[in-house]
Amino acid sequence: MKFTSLFVAFAAFSAAAISSQAADKKLNVLFIAVDDMNNDLGCYGHPLVKSPNIDRLAKEGVKFERAYCQFPLCSPSRTSILTGLRPDTNRTFDLSYHFRQGLPNAITLPQLFKNNGYYTARVGKLYHYGNPGQIGTSGLDDPASWGEFYNPAGRDKTALEQDVIRYSGKPGSGLGSAMAFLNDKEGTDSEHTDGKVAAQAIELLEKHKDGPFFLAVGFYRPHCPWITPKGYFEKYSMNDIQLPPLTPDQQKTVPALALASTPKWPYLGVTPDQARECKLAYYAAISFVDAQVGRVLDALDRLGLKDNTMIVFWSDHGYHLGEHGLWFKQSCYEESTRVPMIISAPGIKGAGKDCPRTVELVDVYPTIADFTGLAAPKTLEGVSLRPLLENTSAEWKRPAYSQVQRGAIPGHSVRNERWRYTEWGFGEKGAELYDHQNDPNELKNIVADPVYAATVSEMKGLLKGMHPVPVEGGKVDHEFNKSLGITAEVYGAH
Ligand SMILES: [Ca+2]
């Protein structure tokens, strides 16, 4: 055999060996959660917000343009994605009920990996945590989900929480840290909680690089209070920050419950200029979290793990910054129910593309199980997004469902690529229909216009697919929570 052919044969053998080695290696999962982050990101087309690291991830994975949470509030949304079950099934409608009370044998997404021999860990906020009150504790965690957990706390919590500028956090206002922010010009990234979350995640990646691992990294910002280390407020100018116009006439055309998520309307009772400052602070907090996400992604690259790791980036819900006069979450509108969601996995054909199909956070569990080859529980209520990760414009008939509670009255909302339809109290307390083709800001409720009667009927049919039946949220049993090692009586105001 000549040297060249020997070399070719050797090269072929090496390639086969490497490929077989890669095939033998189980796929790792890096699961990155952010709290209260809406779609105001560079990669989602926002003209001001600087998010270069999340934008970079979007170029390597599939960016879902129409991804929706199941319930725009921390604990219900997080319980839904982590159990793979809708709120009506897991009965988590508030911030204190623990889903194990009603579903003691549920196998959560991380637990599936733990049960299958993966190193499984949580760093920071994955299940509900009162934020910022419970930073440094385990919050309303599910201990059965993790092999290990870490609860970092930085100077935003330990030194500065009492110093934040509070527009509405006066004693008795009931709004706590809702409109509070601070540009911590003395603090560095690594001293703040989310900097510590990133550092801990990087340490675990280094330690467990031989895998397989399911590493859940939960950042606390941009949830209020918007305390960020030096350099992030400076990325924005108040001259650029505007509020969407208030449209008082529009309020008359929607059910009162549609706007009840902002009890002091508009903007939780602050002035428009104060609301603009809060908006700038929120954007600063997004840029801060983005930088921490970047540190974790850099570590994954540096350790050579990218070719064998699936990355899922998601927020628990969106966030209003003045649209309809609303602030916060807990509405059925687009800004509250829509979430940024990016999924990357080795070899997917959709890498770098945008997917316009309506998908749900509840789809994440079956998707990750599908890619890692683990047998998921048959009871999951979402479906694998693999067809869309391979072909982002594949046919897709599933709409996205979201729900909220107004006391005992539910709001149920269904979204397909063109329309959003919402019913309050099963329609008895009003309904809404918006045409996203002509009204992307959901300013014109056309539910009563006879021209759209057929569309209303069609959307009612889709909503039935959610099986919206009267289901009470689970009754909180604090003794049960204590039995899980959860000792805090107060689980957070929002
Ligand atoms: Ca949240």
PDB file of C-alpha atoms in Angstrom, residues 100-269:
ATOM      1  CA  ARG A 100     -46.639  17.783  44.184  1.00  0.00           C
ATOM      2  CA  GLN A 101     -49.650  18.206  46.440  1.00  0.00           C
ATOM      3  CA  GLY A 102     -51.923  17.074  43.624  1.00  0.00           C
ATOM      4  CA  LEU A 103     -49.406  15.228  41.447  1.00  0.00           C
ATOM      5  CA  PRO A 104     -47.029  13.499  43.858  1.00  0.00           C
ATOM      6  CA  ASN A 105     -45.722  11.101  41.208  1.00  0.00           C
ATOM      7  CA  ALA A 106     -45.212  13.548  38.347  1.00  0.00           C
ATOM      8  CA  ILE A 107     -41.847  13.136  36.624  1.00  0.00           C
ATOM      9  CA  THR A 108     -40.548  16.592  35.850  1.00  0.00           C
ATOM     10  CA  LEU A 109     -38.252  17.406  32.943  1.00  0.00           C
ATOM     11  CA  PRO A 110     -35.058  17.572  35.035  1.00  0.00           C
ATOM     12  CA  GLN A 111     -36.176  14.557  37.069  1.00  0.00           C
ATOM     13  CA  LEU A 112     -36.398  12.501  33.848  1.00  0.00           C
ATOM     14  CA  PHE A 113     -32.690  13.191  33.328  1.00  0.00           C
ATOM     15  CA  LYS A 114     -31.847  12.538  36.939  1.00  0.00           C
ATOM     16  CA  ASN A 115     -33.658   9.181  36.702  1.00  0.00           C
ATOM     17  CA  ASN A 116     -31.665   8.325  33.572  1.00  0.00           C
ATOM     18  CA  GLY A 117     -28.222   8.776  35.052  1.00  0.00           C
ATOM     19  CA  TYR A 118     -27.518  12.346  33.990  1.00  0.00           C
ATOM     20  CA  TYR A 119     -25.798  14.807  36.288  1.00  0.00           C
ATOM     21  CA  THR A 120     -28.737  17.136  36.961  1.00  0.00           C
ATOM     22  CA  ALA A 121     -28.385  20.505  38.658  1.00  0.00           C
ATOM     23  CA  ARG A 122     -30.139  23.799  39.156  1.00  0.00           C
ATOM     24  CA  VAL A 123     -28.327  27.105  39.568  1.00  0.00           C
ATOM     25  CA  GLY A 124     -30.643  29.956  40.613  1.00  0.00           C
ATOM     26  CA  LYS A 125     -34.337  30.369  39.781  1.00  0.00           C
ATOM     27  CA  LEU A 126     -36.057  27.511  37.978  1.00  0.00           C
ATOM     28  CA  TYR A 127     -39.212  26.816  39.956  1.00  0.00           C
ATOM     29  CA  HIS A 128     -40.806  29.800  41.636  1.00  0.00           C
ATOM     30  CA  TYR A 129     -38.769  32.047  43.875  1.00  0.00           C
ATOM     31  CA  GLY A 130     -40.066  35.252  45.420  1.00  0.00           C
ATOM     32  CA  ASN A 131     -37.848  37.675  43.496  1.00  0.00           C
ATOM     33  CA  PRO A 132     -36.016  39.466  45.070  1.00  0.00           C
ATOM     34  CA  GLY A 133     -37.292  38.414  48.529  1.00  0.00           C
ATOM     35  CA  GLN A 134     -36.152  34.793  48.354  1.00  0.00           C
ATOM     36  CA  ILE A 135     -32.861  35.165  46.458  1.00  0.00           C
ATOM     37  CA  GLY A 136     -30.353  32.963  48.298  1.00  0.00           C
ATOM     38  CA  THR A 137     -33.013  30.429  49.380  1.00  0.00           C
ATOM     39  CA  SER A 138     -34.567  27.512  47.484  1.00  0.00           C
ATOM     40  CA  GLY A 139     -37.890  29.341  47.096  1.00  0.00           C
ATOM     41  CA  LEU A 140     -40.740  27.055  46.078  1.00  0.00           C
ATOM     42  CA  ASP A 141     -38.379  24.440  44.682  1.00  0.00           C
ATOM     43  CA  ASP A 142     -39.062  20.815  43.810  1.00  0.00           C
ATOM     44  CA  PRO A 143     -36.240  18.922  45.520  1.00  0.00           C
ATOM     45  CA  ALA A 144     -37.008  15.688  43.606  1.00  0.00           C
ATOM     46  CA  SER A 145     -36.081  17.415  40.344  1.00  0.00           C
ATOM     47  CA  TRP A 146     -32.381  17.924  40.993  1.00  0.00           C
ATOM     48  CA  GLY A 147     -29.255  16.063  41.965  1.00  0.00           C
ATOM     49  CA  GLU A 148     -27.681  19.322  43.139  1.00  0.00           C
ATOM     50  CA  PHE A 149     -28.788  22.907  43.502  1.00  0.00           C
ATOM     51  CA  TYR A 150     -27.133  26.281  44.094  1.00  0.00           C
ATOM     52  CA  ASN A 151     -28.742  29.475  45.371  1.00  0.00           C
ATOM     53  CA  PRO A 152     -26.347  32.367  44.720  1.00  0.00           C
ATOM     54  CA  ALA A 153     -26.962  35.796  46.251  1.00  0.00           C
ATOM     55  CA  GLY A 154     -25.046  38.892  45.206  1.00  0.00           C
ATOM     56  CA  ARG A 155     -24.764  42.441  46.441  1.00  0.00           C
ATOM     57  CA  ASP A 156     -28.006  43.462  44.725  1.00  0.00           C
ATOM     58  CA  LYS A 157     -29.663  41.274  47.371  1.00  0.00           C
ATOM     59  CA  THR A 158     -27.293  41.441  50.303  1.00  0.00           C
ATOM     60  CA  ALA A 159     -26.292  45.111  50.246  1.00  0.00           C
ATOM     61  CA  LEU A 160     -28.493  47.151  47.964  1.00  0.00           C
ATOM     62  CA  GLU A 161     -32.043  45.895  48.138  1.00  0.00           C
ATOM     63  CA  GLN A 162     -33.003  48.506  50.684  1.00  0.00           C
ATOM     64  CA  ASP A 163     -31.353  51.301  48.695  1.00  0.00           C
ATOM     65  CA  VAL A 164     -33.277  51.041  45.489  1.00  0.00           C
ATOM     66  CA  ILE A 165     -35.219  54.010  44.267  1.00  0.00           C
ATOM     67  CA  ARG A 166     -38.850  53.133  44.769  1.00  0.00           C
ATOM     68  CA  TYR A 167     -41.541  54.983  42.895  1.00  0.00           C
ATOM     69  CA  SER A 168     -44.348  52.767  44.045  1.00  0.00           C
ATOM     70  CA  GLY A 169     -42.723  50.685  46.738  1.00  0.00           C
ATOM     71  CA  LYS A 170     -43.903  52.839  49.593  1.00  0.00           C
ATOM     72  CA  PRO A 171     -45.061  50.947  52.661  1.00  0.00           C
ATOM     73  CA  GLY A 172     -48.646  49.866  52.212  1.00  0.00           C
ATOM     74  CA  SER A 173     -48.661  50.333  48.452  1.00  0.00           C
ATOM     75  CA  GLY A 174     -48.660  46.576  47.991  1.00  0.00           C
ATOM     76  CA  LEU A 175     -46.434  46.945  44.969  1.00  0.00           C
ATOM     77  CA  GLY A 176     -43.152  46.164  46.677  1.00  0.00           C
ATOM     78  CA  SER A 177     -40.216  46.464  44.327  1.00  0.00           C
ATOM     79  CA  ALA A 178     -42.374  46.645  41.206  1.00  0.00           C
ATOM     80  CA  MET A 179     -41.148  50.047  39.970  1.00  0.00           C
ATOM     81  CA  ALA A 180     -37.753  50.114  41.669  1.00  0.00           C
ATOM     82  CA  PHE A 181     -34.327  50.402  40.088  1.00  0.00           C
ATOM     83  CA  LEU A 182     -30.746  51.268  40.847  1.00  0.00           C
ATOM     84  CA  ASN A 183     -27.682  51.833  38.712  1.00  0.00           C
ATOM     85  CA  ASP A 184     -25.059  50.269  40.992  1.00  0.00           C
ATOM     86  CA  LYS A 185     -22.065  52.235  39.732  1.00  0.00           C
ATOM     87  CA  GLU A 186     -19.776  50.620  42.313  1.00  0.00           C
ATOM     88  CA  GLY A 187     -20.747  47.020  41.575  1.00  0.00           C
ATOM     89  CA  THR A 188     -19.270  44.606  39.041  1.00  0.00           C
ATOM     90  CA  ASP A 189     -20.991  41.782  37.168  1.00  0.00           C
ATOM     91  CA  SER A 190     -19.370  39.127  39.324  1.00  0.00           C
ATOM     92  CA  GLU A 191     -20.655  40.722  42.544  1.00  0.00           C
ATOM     93  CA  HIS A 192     -24.301  40.631  41.453  1.00  0.00           C
ATOM     94  CA  THR A 193     -26.569  37.601  41.820  1.00  0.00           C
ATOM     95  CA  ASP A 194     -26.786  36.846  38.107  1.00  0.00           C
ATOM     96  CA  GLY A 195     -23.013  37.189  37.747  1.00  0.00           C
ATOM     97  CA  LYS A 196     -22.712  34.555  40.468  1.00  0.00           C
ATOM     98  CA  VAL A 197     -25.290  32.368  38.703  1.00  0.00           C
ATOM     99  CA  ALA A 198     -23.136  32.478  35.543  1.00  0.00           C
ATOM    100  CA  ALA A 199     -19.915  31.777  37.479  1.00  0.00           C
ATOM    101  CA  GLN A 200     -21.473  28.785  39.243  1.00  0.00           C
ATOM    102  CA  ALA A 201     -22.846  27.428  35.965  1.00  0.00           C
ATOM    103  CA  ILE A 202     -19.410  27.744  34.341  1.00  0.00           C
ATOM    104  CA  GLU A 203     -17.791  25.927  37.260  1.00  0.00           C
ATOM    105  CA  LEU A 204     -20.287  23.068  36.885  1.00  0.00           C
ATOM    106  CA  LEU A 205     -19.746  22.885  33.112  1.00  0.00           C
ATOM    107  CA  GLU A 206     -16.002  22.564  33.737  1.00  0.00           C
ATOM    108  CA  LYS A 207     -16.510  19.899  36.379  1.00  0.00           C
ATOM    109  CA  HIS A 208     -19.035  17.856  34.415  1.00  0.00           C
ATOM    110  CA  LYS A 209     -17.751  18.401  30.883  1.00  0.00           C
ATOM    111  CA  ASP A 210     -17.450  14.660  30.319  1.00  0.00           C
ATOM    112  CA  GLY A 211     -21.224  14.486  30.776  1.00  0.00           C
ATOM    113  CA  PRO A 212     -23.898  13.654  30.346  1.00  0.00           C
ATOM    114  CA  PHE A 213     -25.458  16.623  32.108  1.00  0.00           C
ATOM    115  CA  PHE A 214     -28.746  18.494  32.346  1.00  0.00           C
ATOM    116  CA  LEU A 215     -27.723  21.896  33.670  1.00  0.00           C
ATOM    117  CA  ALA A 216     -30.518  24.367  34.435  1.00  0.00           C
ATOM    118  CA  VAL A 217     -29.347  27.964  34.783  1.00  0.00           C
ATOM    119  CA  GLY A 218     -31.976  30.386  36.057  1.00  0.00           C
ATOM    120  CA  PHE A 219     -31.249  34.125  35.972  1.00  0.00           C
ATOM    121  CA  TYR A 220     -33.199  36.551  38.191  1.00  0.00           C
ATOM    122  CA  ARG A 221     -33.233  39.667  36.059  1.00  0.00           C
ATOM    123  CA  PRO A 222     -34.809  41.436  34.229  1.00  0.00           C
ATOM    124  CA  HIS A 223     -37.397  40.837  36.991  1.00  0.00           C
ATOM    125  CA  CYS A 224     -37.707  43.946  39.148  1.00  0.00           C
ATOM    126  CA  PRO A 225     -36.091  45.557  41.080  1.00  0.00           C
ATOM    127  CA  TRP A 226     -33.861  46.588  38.190  1.00  0.00           C
ATOM    128  CA  ILE A 227     -30.558  46.730  40.024  1.00  0.00           C
ATOM    129  CA  THR A 228     -27.637  46.267  37.665  1.00  0.00           C
ATOM    130  CA  PRO A 229     -23.866  46.615  37.996  1.00  0.00           C
ATOM    131  CA  LYS A 230     -21.984  49.463  36.404  1.00  0.00           C
ATOM    132  CA  GLY A 231     -22.098  50.031  32.697  1.00  0.00           C
ATOM    133  CA  TYR A 232     -25.577  48.864  31.743  1.00  0.00           C
ATOM    134  CA  PHE A 233     -27.768  51.914  32.318  1.00  0.00           C
ATOM    135  CA  GLU A 234     -25.164  53.813  30.279  1.00  0.00           C
ATOM    136  CA  LYS A 235     -26.019  51.757  27.193  1.00  0.00           C
ATOM    137  CA  TYR A 236     -29.328  53.628  26.909  1.00  0.00           C
ATOM    138  CA  SER A 237     -30.464  57.245  26.718  1.00  0.00           C
ATOM    139  CA  MET A 238     -33.717  58.584  28.157  1.00  0.00           C
ATOM    140  CA  ASN A 239     -34.071  60.572  24.911  1.00  0.00           C
ATOM    141  CA  ASP A 240     -34.746  57.303  23.086  1.00  0.00           C
ATOM    142  CA  ILE A 241     -37.209  55.818  25.553  1.00  0.00           C
ATOM    143  CA  GLN A 242     -40.863  56.349  24.673  1.00  0.00           C
ATOM    144  CA  LEU A 243     -44.103  54.880  25.959  1.00  0.00           C
ATOM    145  CA  PRO A 244     -46.692  53.558  23.532  1.00  0.00           C
ATOM    146  CA  PRO A 245     -49.576  56.015  23.125  1.00  0.00           C
ATOM    147  CA  LEU A 246     -52.466  55.558  25.542  1.00  0.00           C
ATOM    148  CA  THR A 247     -55.686  54.870  23.712  1.00  0.00           C
ATOM    149  CA  PRO A 248     -58.497  55.615  26.172  1.00  0.00           C
ATOM    150  CA  ASP A 249     -61.189  54.800  23.589  1.00  0.00           C
ATOM    151  CA  GLN A 250     -59.805  51.308  23.326  1.00  0.00           C
ATOM    152  CA  GLN A 251     -60.457  50.676  27.018  1.00  0.00           C
ATOM    153  CA  LYS A 252     -64.171  51.026  26.328  1.00  0.00           C
ATOM    154  CA  THR A 253     -64.140  48.165  23.845  1.00  0.00           C
ATOM    155  CA  VAL A 254     -62.506  45.515  26.043  1.00  0.00           C
ATOM    156  CA  PRO A 255     -63.856  43.606  29.049  1.00  0.00           C
ATOM    157  CA  ALA A 256     -62.791  45.248  32.311  1.00  0.00           C
ATOM    158  CA  LEU A 257     -60.970  42.039  33.334  1.00  0.00           C
ATOM    159  CA  ALA A 258     -58.632  42.394  30.341  1.00  0.00           C
ATOM    160  CA  LEU A 259     -56.953  45.383  32.003  1.00  0.00           C
ATOM    161  CA  ALA A 260     -57.250  44.256  35.627  1.00  0.00           C
ATOM    162  CA  SER A 261     -53.637  43.032  35.775  1.00  0.00           C
ATOM    163  CA  THR A 262     -52.407  46.573  36.403  1.00  0.00           C
ATOM    164  CA  PRO A 263     -54.410  47.569  39.474  1.00  0.00           C
ATOM    165  CA  LYS A 264     -53.276  51.168  39.351  1.00  0.00           C
ATOM    166  CA  TRP A 265     -53.911  52.021  35.736  1.00  0.00           C
ATOM    167  CA  PRO A 266     -51.937  53.259  33.899  1.00  0.00           C
ATOM    168  CA  TYR A 267     -48.332  52.221  34.695  1.00  0.00           C
ATOM    169  CA  LEU A 268     -49.070  51.085  38.268  1.00  0.00           C
ATOM    170  CA  GLY A 269     -49.729  54.677  39.271  1.00  0.00           C
TER     171      GLY A 269
END
